[in-house]
Amino acid sequence: MSDDWNAIEALWEELDPDDPQAHFDHYPRHIGLLTAAGRCEHEVLKGGLRHFLSGPWGRLAPEAVEGFELIGLWPCAELVRQATSASDSAQVEQWSAQLLAALSGGQFDRAADKFIQTRRR
């Protein structure tokens, strides 16, 4: 496992749902962004986009958007970005289904791996 993945794993364990930003300053920015995107993926797969946004981890939505952009998952970034400012619950459910489809099959892990491998060169 690479140093970046070890750092992501460490930050994941340290994150406090009451103050998810508290530990971000102790890590390089890309580690925080990947952790936020990973937390978003985890929460969305567990209960949908509304579950992520309405829970404490929803505070990481801006960083999750940046994290998805960082690793080239532009559709995921756009869906989360749109949902953060939406008031139409039916639209959020539609975006949630699209995001679930986009994240299925380990897309996040593959994109993050590719990004991390590229950084090591």
Coordinates of C-alpha atoms in Angstrom, one line a residue:
M1 CA 0.0 0.0 0.0
S2 CA 1.3 3.4 -0.9
D3 CA 2.0 6.3 1.5
D4 CA -0.9 8.2 0.1
W5 CA -3.3 5.2 0.8
N6 CA -1.9 4.9 4.3
A7 CA -2.5 8.6 4.9
I8 CA -6.1 8.3 3.5
E9 CA -6.7 5.4 5.8
A10 CA -5.3 7.2 8.8
L11 CA -7.4 10.3 8.1
W12 CA -10.5 8.2 7.6
E13 CA -10.0 6.7 11.1
E14 CA -9.4 10.1 12.6
L15 CA -12.4 11.9 11.1
D16 CA -14.9 13.1 13.6
P17 CA -18.5 13.3 12.3
D18 CA -19.1 16.3 14.6
D19 CA -16.2 18.2 13.1
P20 CA -15.0 16.4 9.9
Q21 CA -12.7 19.3 9.0
A22 CA -10.7 19.1 12.3
H23 CA -7.9 16.8 11.0
F24 CA -7.6 18.0 7.4
D25 CA -4.9 20.5 8.2
H26 CA -2.6 17.7 9.3
Y27 CA -2.4 16.1 5.9
P28 CA -1.6 17.2 2.3
R29 CA -4.6 18.7 0.6
H30 CA -5.0 15.9 -1.9
I31 CA -5.3 13.4 1.0
G32 CA -8.2 15.3 2.5
L33 CA -9.9 15.7 -0.8
L34 CA -9.6 11.9 -1.6
T35 CA -10.8 11.1 1.9
A36 CA -13.8 13.4 1.5
A37 CA -14.7 11.8 -1.9
G38 CA -14.2 8.4 -0.4
R39 CA -16.5 9.2 2.5
C40 CA -19.1 10.5 0.1
E41 CA -18.9 7.3 -1.9
H42 CA -19.2 5.2 1.2
E43 CA -22.3 7.1 2.5
V44 CA -23.9 7.2 -1.0
L45 CA -23.5 3.5 -1.4
K46 CA -24.9 3.0 2.1
G47 CA -28.0 5.1 1.8
G48 CA -28.0 7.5 -1.2
L49 CA -27.0 11.0 -1.8
R50 CA -29.6 12.4 0.6
H51 CA -28.1 10.2 3.3
F52 CA -24.7 11.7 2.7
L53 CA -25.9 15.3 2.5
S54 CA -28.2 15.2 5.5
G55 CA -25.7 13.4 7.7
P56 CA -22.7 14.9 9.5
W57 CA -20.4 13.9 6.6
G58 CA -22.4 16.2 4.3
R59 CA -20.3 19.0 5.6
L60 CA -17.5 17.5 3.4
A61 CA -19.6 17.9 0.2
P62 CA -17.4 20.7 -1.2
E63 CA -14.2 18.7 -0.6
A64 CA -15.9 15.6 -2.0
V65 CA -16.6 17.5 -5.2
E66 CA -13.0 18.6 -5.4
G67 CA -11.8 15.1 -4.7
F68 CA -13.9 13.6 -7.5
E69 CA -12.6 16.3 -9.8
L70 CA -9.1 15.6 -8.8
I71 CA -9.3 12.0 -9.9
G72 CA -11.3 12.7 -13.0
L73 CA -14.8 11.5 -11.9
W74 CA -16.4 14.7 -13.3
P75 CA -19.9 13.3 -13.4
C76 CA -19.8 12.4 -9.8
A77 CA -18.5 15.8 -8.9
E78 CA -21.2 17.5 -10.8
L79 CA -24.0 15.4 -9.3
V80 CA -22.8 16.2 -5.7
R81 CA -22.4 19.9 -6.6
Q82 CA -25.9 20.1 -8.0
A83 CA -27.5 18.2 -5.1
T84 CA -25.9 20.5 -2.5
S85 CA -27.9 23.4 -3.7
A86 CA -31.1 21.6 -4.8
S87 CA -34.4 22.0 -3.0
D88 CA -36.3 19.6 -5.2
S89 CA -36.2 16.3 -3.4
A90 CA -37.3 14.3 -6.6
Q91 CA -34.4 15.8 -8.5
V92 CA -32.0 14.8 -5.6
E93 CA -33.3 11.3 -5.8
Q94 CA -32.7 11.2 -9.6
W95 CA -29.1 12.5 -9.1
S96 CA -28.7 9.9 -6.3
A97 CA -29.5 7.1 -8.7
Q98 CA -27.2 8.5 -11.3
L99 CA -24.4 8.8 -8.7
L100 CA -24.9 5.2 -7.5
A101 CA -24.6 4.0 -11.1
A102 CA -21.5 6.1 -11.6
L103 CA -19.8 4.8 -8.5
S104 CA -20.8 1.1 -8.9
G105 CA -18.2 -1.4 -9.7
G106 CA -15.3 0.2 -7.8
Q107 CA -15.0 3.3 -10.0
F108 CA -13.8 5.5 -7.1
D109 CA -11.0 3.0 -6.1
R110 CA -9.8 2.6 -9.6
A111 CA -9.7 6.3 -10.3
A112 CA -8.0 7.1 -7.0
D113 CA -5.4 4.3 -7.5
K114 CA -4.6 5.7 -11.0
F115 CA -4.3 9.2 -9.5
I116 CA -2.0 8.0 -6.7
Q117 CA 0.2 5.9 -9.1
T118 CA 0.6 8.9 -11.4
R119 CA 1.7 11.1 -8.4
R120 CA 4.4 8.5 -7.6
R121 CA 6.1 8.8 -11.0

